[in-house]
Coordinates of C-alpha atoms and ligand atoms in Angstrom, one line a residue:
X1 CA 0.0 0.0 0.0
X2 CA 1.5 3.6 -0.8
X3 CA 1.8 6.1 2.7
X4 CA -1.3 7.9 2.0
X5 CA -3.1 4.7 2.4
X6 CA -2.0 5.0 6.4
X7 CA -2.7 7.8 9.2
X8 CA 0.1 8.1 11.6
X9 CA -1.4 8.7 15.0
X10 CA 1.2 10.5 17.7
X11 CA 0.6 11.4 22.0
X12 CA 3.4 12.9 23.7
X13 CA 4.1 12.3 27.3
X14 CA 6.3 16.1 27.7
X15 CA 8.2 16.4 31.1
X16 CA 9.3 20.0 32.2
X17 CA 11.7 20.9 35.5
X18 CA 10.1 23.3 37.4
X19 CA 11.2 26.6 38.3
X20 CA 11.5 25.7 42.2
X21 CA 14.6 27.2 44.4
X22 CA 14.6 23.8 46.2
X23 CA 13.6 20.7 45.0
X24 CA 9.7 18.4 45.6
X25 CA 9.7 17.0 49.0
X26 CA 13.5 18.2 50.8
X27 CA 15.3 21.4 51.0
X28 CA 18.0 20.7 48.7
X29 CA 18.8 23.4 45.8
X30 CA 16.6 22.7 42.1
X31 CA 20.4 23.3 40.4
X32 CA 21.9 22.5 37.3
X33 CA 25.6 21.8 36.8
X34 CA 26.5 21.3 40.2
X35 CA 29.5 18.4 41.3
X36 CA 27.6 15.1 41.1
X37 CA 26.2 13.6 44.0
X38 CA 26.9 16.7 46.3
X39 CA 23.1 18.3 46.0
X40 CA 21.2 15.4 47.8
X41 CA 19.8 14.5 51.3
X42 CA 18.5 12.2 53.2
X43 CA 15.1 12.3 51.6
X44 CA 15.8 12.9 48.0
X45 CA 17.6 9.7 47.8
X46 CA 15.0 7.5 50.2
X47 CA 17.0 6.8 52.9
X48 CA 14.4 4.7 55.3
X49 CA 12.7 7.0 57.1
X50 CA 13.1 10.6 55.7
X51 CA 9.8 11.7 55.4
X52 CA 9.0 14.1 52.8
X53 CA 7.4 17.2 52.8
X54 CA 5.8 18.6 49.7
X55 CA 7.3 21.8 47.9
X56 CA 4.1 24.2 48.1
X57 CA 5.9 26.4 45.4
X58 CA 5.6 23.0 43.4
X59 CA 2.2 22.9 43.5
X60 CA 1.4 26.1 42.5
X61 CA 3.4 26.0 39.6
X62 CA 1.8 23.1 38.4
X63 CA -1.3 24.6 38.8
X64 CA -0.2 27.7 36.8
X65 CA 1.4 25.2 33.6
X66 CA -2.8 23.9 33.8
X67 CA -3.8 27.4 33.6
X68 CA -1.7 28.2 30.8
X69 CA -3.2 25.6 28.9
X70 CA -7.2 26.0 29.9
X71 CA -6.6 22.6 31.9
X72 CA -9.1 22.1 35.1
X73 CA -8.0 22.2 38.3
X74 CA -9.0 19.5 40.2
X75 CA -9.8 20.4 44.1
X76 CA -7.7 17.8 45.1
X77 CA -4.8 15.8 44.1
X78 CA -2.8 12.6 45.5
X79 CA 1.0 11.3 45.5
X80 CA 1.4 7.9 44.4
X81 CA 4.3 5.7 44.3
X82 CA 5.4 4.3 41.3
X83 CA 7.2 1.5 42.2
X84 CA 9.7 0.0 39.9
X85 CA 13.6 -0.5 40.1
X86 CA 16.7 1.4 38.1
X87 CA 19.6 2.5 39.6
X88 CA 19.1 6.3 38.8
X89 CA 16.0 5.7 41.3
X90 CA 17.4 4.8 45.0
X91 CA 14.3 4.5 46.5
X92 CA 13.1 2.2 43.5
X93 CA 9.5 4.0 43.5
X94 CA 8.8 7.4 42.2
X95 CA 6.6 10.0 43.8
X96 CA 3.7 10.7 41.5
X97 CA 0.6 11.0 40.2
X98 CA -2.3 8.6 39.0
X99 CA -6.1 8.4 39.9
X100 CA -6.2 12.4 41.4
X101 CA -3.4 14.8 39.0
X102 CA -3.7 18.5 39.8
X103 CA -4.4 19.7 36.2
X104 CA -7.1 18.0 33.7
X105 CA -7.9 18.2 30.3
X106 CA -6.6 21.3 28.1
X107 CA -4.7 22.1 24.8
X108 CA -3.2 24.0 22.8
X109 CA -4.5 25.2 19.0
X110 CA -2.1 24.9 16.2
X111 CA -2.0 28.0 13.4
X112 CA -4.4 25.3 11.3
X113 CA -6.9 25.3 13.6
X114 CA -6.5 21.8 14.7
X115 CA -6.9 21.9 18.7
X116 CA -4.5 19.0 20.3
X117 CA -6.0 17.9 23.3
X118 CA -4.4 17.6 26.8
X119 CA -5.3 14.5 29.0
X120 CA -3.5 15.4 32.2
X121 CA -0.5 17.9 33.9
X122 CA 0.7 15.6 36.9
X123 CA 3.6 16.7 39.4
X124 CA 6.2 14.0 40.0
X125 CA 9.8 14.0 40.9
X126 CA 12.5 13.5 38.7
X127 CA 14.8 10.8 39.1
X128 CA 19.1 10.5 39.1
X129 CA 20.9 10.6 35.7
X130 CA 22.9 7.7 34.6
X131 CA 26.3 9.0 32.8
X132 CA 27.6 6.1 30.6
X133 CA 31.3 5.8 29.7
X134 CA 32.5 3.4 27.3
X135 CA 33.1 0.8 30.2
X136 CA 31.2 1.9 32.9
X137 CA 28.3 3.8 34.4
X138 CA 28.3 6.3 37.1
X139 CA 25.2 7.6 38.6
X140 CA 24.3 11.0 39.9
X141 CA 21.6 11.7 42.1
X142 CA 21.9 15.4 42.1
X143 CA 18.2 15.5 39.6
X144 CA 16.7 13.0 41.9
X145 CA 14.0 14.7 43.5
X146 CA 13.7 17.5 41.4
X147 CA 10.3 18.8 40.4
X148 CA 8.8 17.5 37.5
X149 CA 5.2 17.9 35.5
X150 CA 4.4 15.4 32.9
X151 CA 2.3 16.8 30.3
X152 CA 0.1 14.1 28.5
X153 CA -1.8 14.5 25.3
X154 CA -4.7 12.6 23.7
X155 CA -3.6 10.9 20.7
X156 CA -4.7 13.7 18.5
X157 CA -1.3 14.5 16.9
X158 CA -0.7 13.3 13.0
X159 CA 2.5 14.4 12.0
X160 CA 6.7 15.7 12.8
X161 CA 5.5 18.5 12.0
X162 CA 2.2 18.9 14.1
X163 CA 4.5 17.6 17.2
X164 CA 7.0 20.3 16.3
X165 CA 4.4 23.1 16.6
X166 CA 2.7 21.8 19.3
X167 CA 6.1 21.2 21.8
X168 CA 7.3 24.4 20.3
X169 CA 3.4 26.3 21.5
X170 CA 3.7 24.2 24.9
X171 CA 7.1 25.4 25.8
X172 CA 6.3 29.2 25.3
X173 CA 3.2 28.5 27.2
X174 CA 5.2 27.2 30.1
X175 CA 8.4 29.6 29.7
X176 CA 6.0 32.6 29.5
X177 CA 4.2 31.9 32.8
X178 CA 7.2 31.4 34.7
X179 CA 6.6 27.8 34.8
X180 CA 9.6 26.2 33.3
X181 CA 12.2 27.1 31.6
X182 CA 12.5 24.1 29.0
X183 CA 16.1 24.2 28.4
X184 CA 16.2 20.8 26.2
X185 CA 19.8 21.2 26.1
X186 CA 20.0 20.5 30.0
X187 CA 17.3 18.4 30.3
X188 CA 15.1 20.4 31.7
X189 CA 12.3 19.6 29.2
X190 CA 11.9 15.9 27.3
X191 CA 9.8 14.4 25.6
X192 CA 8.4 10.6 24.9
X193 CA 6.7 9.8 21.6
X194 CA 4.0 7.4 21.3
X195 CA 3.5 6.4 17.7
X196 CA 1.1 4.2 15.9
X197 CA 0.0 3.8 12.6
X198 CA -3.7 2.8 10.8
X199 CA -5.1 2.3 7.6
X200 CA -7.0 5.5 6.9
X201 CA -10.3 3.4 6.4
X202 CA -10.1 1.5 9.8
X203 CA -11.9 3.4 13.1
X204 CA -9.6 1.4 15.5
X205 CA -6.3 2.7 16.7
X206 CA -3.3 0.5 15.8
X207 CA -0.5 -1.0 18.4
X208 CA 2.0 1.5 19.8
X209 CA 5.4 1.7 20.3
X210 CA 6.7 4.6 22.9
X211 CA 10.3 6.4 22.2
X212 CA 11.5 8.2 25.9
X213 CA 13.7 11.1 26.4
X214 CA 14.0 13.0 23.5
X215 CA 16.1 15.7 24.7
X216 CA 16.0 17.7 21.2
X217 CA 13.1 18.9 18.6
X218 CA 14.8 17.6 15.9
X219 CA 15.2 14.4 17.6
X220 CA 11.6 14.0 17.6
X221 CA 10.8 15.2 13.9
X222 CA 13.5 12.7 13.4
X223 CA 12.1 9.8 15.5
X224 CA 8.8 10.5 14.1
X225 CA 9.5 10.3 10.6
X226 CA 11.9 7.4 11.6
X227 CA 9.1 5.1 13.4
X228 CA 6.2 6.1 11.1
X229 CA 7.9 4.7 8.2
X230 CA 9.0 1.7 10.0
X231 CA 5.6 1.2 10.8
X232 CA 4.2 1.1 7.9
X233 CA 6.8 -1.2 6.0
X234 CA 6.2 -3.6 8.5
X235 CA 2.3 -3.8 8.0
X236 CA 2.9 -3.4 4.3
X237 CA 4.8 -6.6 4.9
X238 CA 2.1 -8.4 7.0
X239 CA 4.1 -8.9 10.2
X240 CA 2.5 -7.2 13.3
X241 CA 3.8 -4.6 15.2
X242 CA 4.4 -5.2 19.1
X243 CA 3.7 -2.6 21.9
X244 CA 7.3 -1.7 22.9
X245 CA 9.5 0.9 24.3
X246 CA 12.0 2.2 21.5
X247 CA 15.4 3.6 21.9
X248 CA 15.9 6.4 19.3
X249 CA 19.8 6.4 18.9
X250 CA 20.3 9.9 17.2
X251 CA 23.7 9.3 16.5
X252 CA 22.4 6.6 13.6
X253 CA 19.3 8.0 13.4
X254 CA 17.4 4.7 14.2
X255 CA 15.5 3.3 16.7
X256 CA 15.6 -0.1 18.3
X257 CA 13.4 -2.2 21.1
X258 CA 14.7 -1.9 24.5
X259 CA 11.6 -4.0 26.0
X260 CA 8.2 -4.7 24.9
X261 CA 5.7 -3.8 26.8
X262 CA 2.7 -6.6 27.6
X263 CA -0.1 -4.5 28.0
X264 CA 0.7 -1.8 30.5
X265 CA 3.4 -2.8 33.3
X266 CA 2.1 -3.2 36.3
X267 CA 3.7 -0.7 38.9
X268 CA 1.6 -1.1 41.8
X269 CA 0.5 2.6 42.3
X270 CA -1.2 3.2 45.6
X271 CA -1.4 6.7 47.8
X272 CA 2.2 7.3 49.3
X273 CA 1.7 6.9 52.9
X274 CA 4.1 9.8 53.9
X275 CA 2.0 12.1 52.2
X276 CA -1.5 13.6 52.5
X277 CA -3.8 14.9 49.8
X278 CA -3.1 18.2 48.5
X279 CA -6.7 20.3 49.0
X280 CA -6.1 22.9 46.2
X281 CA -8.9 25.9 47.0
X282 CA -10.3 28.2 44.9
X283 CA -8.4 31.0 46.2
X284 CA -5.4 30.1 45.2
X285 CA -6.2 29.1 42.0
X286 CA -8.4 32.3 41.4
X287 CA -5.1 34.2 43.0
X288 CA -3.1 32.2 40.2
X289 CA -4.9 33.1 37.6
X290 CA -4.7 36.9 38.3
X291 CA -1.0 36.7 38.7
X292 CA -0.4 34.7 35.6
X293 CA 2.0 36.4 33.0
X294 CA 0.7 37.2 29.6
X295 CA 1.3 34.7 27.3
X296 CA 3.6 35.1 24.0
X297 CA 0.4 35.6 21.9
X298 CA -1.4 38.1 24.5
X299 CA 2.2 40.0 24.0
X300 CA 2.6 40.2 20.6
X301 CA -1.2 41.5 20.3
X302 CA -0.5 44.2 23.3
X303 CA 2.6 45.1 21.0
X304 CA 1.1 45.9 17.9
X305 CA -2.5 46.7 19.0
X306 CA -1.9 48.9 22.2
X307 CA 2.0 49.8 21.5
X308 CA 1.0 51.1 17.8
X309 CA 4.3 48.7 17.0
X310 CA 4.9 46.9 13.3
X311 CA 4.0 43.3 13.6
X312 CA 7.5 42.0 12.4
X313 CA 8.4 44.4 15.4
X314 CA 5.7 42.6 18.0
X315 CA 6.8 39.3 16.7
X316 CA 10.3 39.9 16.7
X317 CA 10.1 41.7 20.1
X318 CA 7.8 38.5 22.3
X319 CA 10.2 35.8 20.3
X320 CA 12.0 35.3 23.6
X321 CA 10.5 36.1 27.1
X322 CA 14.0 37.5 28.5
X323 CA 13.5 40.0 25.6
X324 CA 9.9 40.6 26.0
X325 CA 10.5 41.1 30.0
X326 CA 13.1 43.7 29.5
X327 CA 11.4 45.4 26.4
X328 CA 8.2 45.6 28.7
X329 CA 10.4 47.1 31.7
X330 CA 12.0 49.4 29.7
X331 CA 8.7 50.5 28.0
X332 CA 7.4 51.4 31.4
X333 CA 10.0 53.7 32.4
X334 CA 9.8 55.3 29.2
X335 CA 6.9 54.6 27.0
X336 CA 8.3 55.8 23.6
X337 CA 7.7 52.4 21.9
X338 CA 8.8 53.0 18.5
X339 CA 12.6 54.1 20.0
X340 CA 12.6 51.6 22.6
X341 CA 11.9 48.6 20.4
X342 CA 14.3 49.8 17.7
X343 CA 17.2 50.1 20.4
X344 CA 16.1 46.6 21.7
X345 CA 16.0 44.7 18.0
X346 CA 19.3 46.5 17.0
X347 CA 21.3 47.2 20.0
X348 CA 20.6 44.2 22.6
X349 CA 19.6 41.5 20.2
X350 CA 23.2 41.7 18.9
X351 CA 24.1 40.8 22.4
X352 CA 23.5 37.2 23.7
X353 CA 19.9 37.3 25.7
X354 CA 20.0 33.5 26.2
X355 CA 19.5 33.7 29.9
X356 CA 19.6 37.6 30.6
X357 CA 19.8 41.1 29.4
X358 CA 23.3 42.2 29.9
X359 CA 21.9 45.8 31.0
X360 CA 19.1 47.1 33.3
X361 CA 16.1 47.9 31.7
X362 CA 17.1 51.9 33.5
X363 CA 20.4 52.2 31.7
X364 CA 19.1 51.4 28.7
X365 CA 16.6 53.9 29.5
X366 CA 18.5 56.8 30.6
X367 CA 20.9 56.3 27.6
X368 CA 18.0 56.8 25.1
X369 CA 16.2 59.6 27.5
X370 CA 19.6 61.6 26.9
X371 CA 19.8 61.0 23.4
X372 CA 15.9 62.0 23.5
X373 CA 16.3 65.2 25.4
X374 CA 19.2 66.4 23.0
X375 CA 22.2 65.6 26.0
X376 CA 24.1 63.2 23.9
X377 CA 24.3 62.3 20.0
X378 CA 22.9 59.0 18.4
X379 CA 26.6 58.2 18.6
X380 CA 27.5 58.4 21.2
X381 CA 24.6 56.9 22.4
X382 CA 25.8 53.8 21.2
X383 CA 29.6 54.3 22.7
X384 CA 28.0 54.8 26.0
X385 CA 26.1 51.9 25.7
X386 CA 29.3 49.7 24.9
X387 CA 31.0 51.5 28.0
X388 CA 28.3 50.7 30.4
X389 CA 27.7 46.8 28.5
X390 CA 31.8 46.7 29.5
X391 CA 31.6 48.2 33.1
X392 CA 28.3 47.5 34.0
X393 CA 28.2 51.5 35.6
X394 CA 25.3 53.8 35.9
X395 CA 25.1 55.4 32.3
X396 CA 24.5 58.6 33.8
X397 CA 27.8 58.5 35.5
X398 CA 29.7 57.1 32.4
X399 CA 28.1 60.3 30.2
X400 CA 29.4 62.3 33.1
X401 CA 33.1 60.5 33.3
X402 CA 33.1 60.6 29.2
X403 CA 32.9 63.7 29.2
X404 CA 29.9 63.4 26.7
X405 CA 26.9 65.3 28.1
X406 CA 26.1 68.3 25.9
X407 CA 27.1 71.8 27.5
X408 CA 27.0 73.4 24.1
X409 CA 24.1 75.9 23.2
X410 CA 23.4 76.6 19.7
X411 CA 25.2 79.8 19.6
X412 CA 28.3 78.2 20.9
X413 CA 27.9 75.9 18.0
X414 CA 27.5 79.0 15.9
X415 CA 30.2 80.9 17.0
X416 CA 32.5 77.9 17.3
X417 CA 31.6 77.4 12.7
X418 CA 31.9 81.4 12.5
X419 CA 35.7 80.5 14.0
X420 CA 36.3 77.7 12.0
X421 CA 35.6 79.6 8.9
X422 CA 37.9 82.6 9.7
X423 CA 40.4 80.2 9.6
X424 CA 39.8 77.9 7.2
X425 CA 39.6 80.0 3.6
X426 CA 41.0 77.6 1.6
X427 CA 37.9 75.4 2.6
X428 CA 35.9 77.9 2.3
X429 CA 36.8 78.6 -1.3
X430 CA 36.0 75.2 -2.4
X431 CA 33.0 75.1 -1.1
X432 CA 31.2 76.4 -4.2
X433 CA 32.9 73.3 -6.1
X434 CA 32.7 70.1 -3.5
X435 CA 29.9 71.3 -1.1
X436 CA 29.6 68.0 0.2
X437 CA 33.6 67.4 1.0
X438 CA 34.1 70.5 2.9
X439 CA 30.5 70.2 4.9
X440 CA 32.0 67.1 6.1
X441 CA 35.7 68.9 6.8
X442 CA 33.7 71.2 8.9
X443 CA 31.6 68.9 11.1
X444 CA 34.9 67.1 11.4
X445 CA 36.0 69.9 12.4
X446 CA 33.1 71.1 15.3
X447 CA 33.1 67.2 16.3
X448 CA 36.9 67.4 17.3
X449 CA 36.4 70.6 18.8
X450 CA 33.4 69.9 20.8
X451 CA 34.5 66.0 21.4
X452 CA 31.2 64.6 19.3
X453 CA 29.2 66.2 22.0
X454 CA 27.3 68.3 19.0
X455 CA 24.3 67.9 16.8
X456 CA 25.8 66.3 13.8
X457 CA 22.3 67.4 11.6
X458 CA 22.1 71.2 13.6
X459 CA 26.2 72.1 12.5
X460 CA 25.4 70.7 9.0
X461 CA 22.6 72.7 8.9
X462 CA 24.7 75.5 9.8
X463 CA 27.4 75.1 7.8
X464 CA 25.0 75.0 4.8
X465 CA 23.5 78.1 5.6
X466 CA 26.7 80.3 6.2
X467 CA 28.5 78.9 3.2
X468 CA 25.7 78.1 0.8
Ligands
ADP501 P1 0.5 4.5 29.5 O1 -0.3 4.5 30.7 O2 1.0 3.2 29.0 O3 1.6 5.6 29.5 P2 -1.5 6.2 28.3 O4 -2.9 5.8 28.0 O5 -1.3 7.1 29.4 O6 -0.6 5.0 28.4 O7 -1.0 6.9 27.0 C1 0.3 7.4 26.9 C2 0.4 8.2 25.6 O8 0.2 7.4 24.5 C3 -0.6 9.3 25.5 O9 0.0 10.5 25.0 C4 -1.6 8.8 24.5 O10 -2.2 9.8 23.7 C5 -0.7 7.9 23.6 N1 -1.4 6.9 22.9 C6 -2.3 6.0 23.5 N2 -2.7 5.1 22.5 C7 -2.1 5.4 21.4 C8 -2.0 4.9 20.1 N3 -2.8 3.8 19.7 N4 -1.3 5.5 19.1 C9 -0.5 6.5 19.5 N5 -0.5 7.1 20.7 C10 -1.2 6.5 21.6
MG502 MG1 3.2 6.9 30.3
ZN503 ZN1 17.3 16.4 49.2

């Protein structure tokens, strides 16, 4: 049969970090890149009997990701254990959710209209991370116990592509609301794929297979496109497919069985006995709700709508939500969009924003207020904002030190030209032939003089009118 004969048929299971200062049930530090194995406790490793005490921070959070994404807040929620055994889990179960998650249903709309359902947003901890050598495998525990939230869709997802959109809609959603920050490159957000593929005239599902921990996006378009196919070949050649778990190797750009799975494994959930319910009232969630950050669509539309802002401006300016978050503090101190936006797309885009804004949202400000009130040139401007990029000092200080706040009035600048052409008839005889050369001469001229403190435009202007 040819591929359009086939749908493919795709649910993620998407686990985020949260943005906790400590981690689920201890006081240890939710850190990345510490020394293994030095960021862990009694509890976050299960030593017999450490009793853990949930992270309320946690909880709130999750409950914010469910808001996000229009989920329903359930008024109560209950740990489970997950009991299994691997060595990156100590305690060999894993605190989690089941009968009673905090966030229900949800989705999120893709540009084609096509609404991707969400089944579930549980809160879970995250387990240890093996590091395998050639020879040997160390563990560290240092992730064990961090906060998780698993995100679960329905299987409403039908291609790489739709999976792209969707993670891509998902992680904004999360990074916007302070949730998460996704960084795929450190783990922090990952992704399993559960594929399956049916004839396009059949109403039943086909068999699954489940790929875990796809730490990249292009690992999943790749995995995707990788199983589908795989899929398909195999019913096109009459053999069944089994319910598995997949490795995707990325290196070779395959995917091979690690275990099948006969129906669903049985890991003996039942309510963790250290732990009571979490009663989630509608306060808090109400309270959440009010406090949540607008979302990167809400901020393109307040760019362009409210702001008066182009929309490759808007889009450009709510890509990133370290860019957005200084562009809206610096718009507050000064609300001249236009100027503020340009100095943010030219000037600090250049700069790397990955985690931060190398400059307060009021030194950018005061720069372009002095540039605004006629103080200091577009140029030097810019200088000053290298200066205080390298120093890191108050800008209005650095003008100060630079010597580059403008004491000249216009009839300084006047008499300082009527000087300059005294001296200068040479110039001043050519004018009548290269205009354009000696204007330039003369604003060379003023700039040294003044130390680029003057109005470039005003002493052309000038110039033009005493010579032309
Ligand atoms: P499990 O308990 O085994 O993890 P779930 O019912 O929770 O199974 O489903 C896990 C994920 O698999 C969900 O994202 C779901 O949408 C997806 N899924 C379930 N059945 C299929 C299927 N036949 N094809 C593709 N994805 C599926
Ligand atoms: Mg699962
Ligand atoms: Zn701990």
């Amino acid at each position: 049969m040819s591929r359009s004969d086939y749908d493919v048929v795709i649910g993620l299971e998407i686990h985020a970090e949260l943005n906790t200062n400590t981690k689920i049930f201890c006081g240890c530090p939710n850190k990345f890149g510490v020394d293994p194995n030095t960021n862990c406790c009694p509890v976050c490793v299960g030593m017999p009997g450490a009793l853990p005490v949930p992270n309320k921070r946690a909880v709130e959070l999750t409950i914010k990701a469910g808001l996000a994404v229009g989920s329903t807040i359930n008024d109560m929620a209950v740990f489970e254990r997950k009991n299994y055994f691997y060595p990156d889990l100590s305690k060999a179960y894993q605190i989690s959710q089941l009968v009673k998650p905090i966030c229900l249903g949800g989705g999120i709309t893709l540009d084609s209209g096509k609404f991707i359902r969400l089944n579930r947003i549980h809160l879970e901890e995250d387990a240890g991370k093996l590091i395998h050598s050639f020879d040997e495998t160390e563990i560290d525990y240092n992730r064990g116990g961090v906060p998780l939230i698993e995100s679960v869709t329905e299987p409403d997802i039908s291609s790489a592509d739709e999976a792209l959109e969707f993670l891509t809609k998902l992680r904004n959603r999360f990074v916007f609301s302070d949730v998460a920050k996704c960084r795929m490159e450190q783990g922090g957000m990952r992704c399993d794929v559960n594929l399956s593929v049916k004839r396009k005239d059949s109403n039943t599902l086909g068999t699954r297979t489940e790929m875990k921990n796809l730490n990249s996006f292009k690992a999943v378009a790749r995995a995707i496109e990788y199983e589908a196919n795989r899929q398909m070949d195999a019913l096109d050649n009459g053999e069944v497919i089994l319910q598995e778990t997949r490795k995707w190797d990325d290196e070779r750009g395959i995917s091979f069985s690690l275990r099948t799975k006969t129906d669903s494994q049985d890991y003996r959930y039942f309510p963790d006995p250290d732990l009571l319910s979490i009663r989630i009232d509608r306060e808090l969630v109400n309270k959440l709700q009010a406090e949540l950050p607008l979302s990167q669509e809400a901020r393109r539309e307040k760019y362009e709508q409210t702001y008066g802002l182009p929309g490759a401006d808007a889009e450009v300016l709510s890509n990133s939500k370290v860019v957005s978050d200084f562009f809206d503090d610096c718009v507050k101190l000064l609300p001249e969009y236009k100027e503020v936006a340009n100095w943010v797309m030219t000037e600090i885009l250049k700069l790397d924003v990955s985690e931060e804004v190398p400059v307060t949202p009021a030194n950018l400000v005061s720069i372009i207020k002095m540039m605004l009130d006629k103080k200091i040139t577009r140029q030097n401007a810019k200088e000053l904002l290298a200066k205080v990029l390298e120093t890191g000092e108050d800008a209005e200080v650095l003008a100060k030190k630079m010597d580059m706040l403008s004491s000249i009035s216009d009839t300084d600048i006047e008499t300082l030209i009527d000087k300059l052409i005294a001296e200068n008839e040479k110039a001043v005889a050519d004018y009548s032939k290269t205009p354009d050369k000696v204007t330039q001469f003369f604003i060379g001229q003023v700039m040294r003089a003044t130390r680029g403190k003057a109005d470039g435009s005003k002493v052309k202007a000038i110039i033009e009118s005493k010579l032309g």
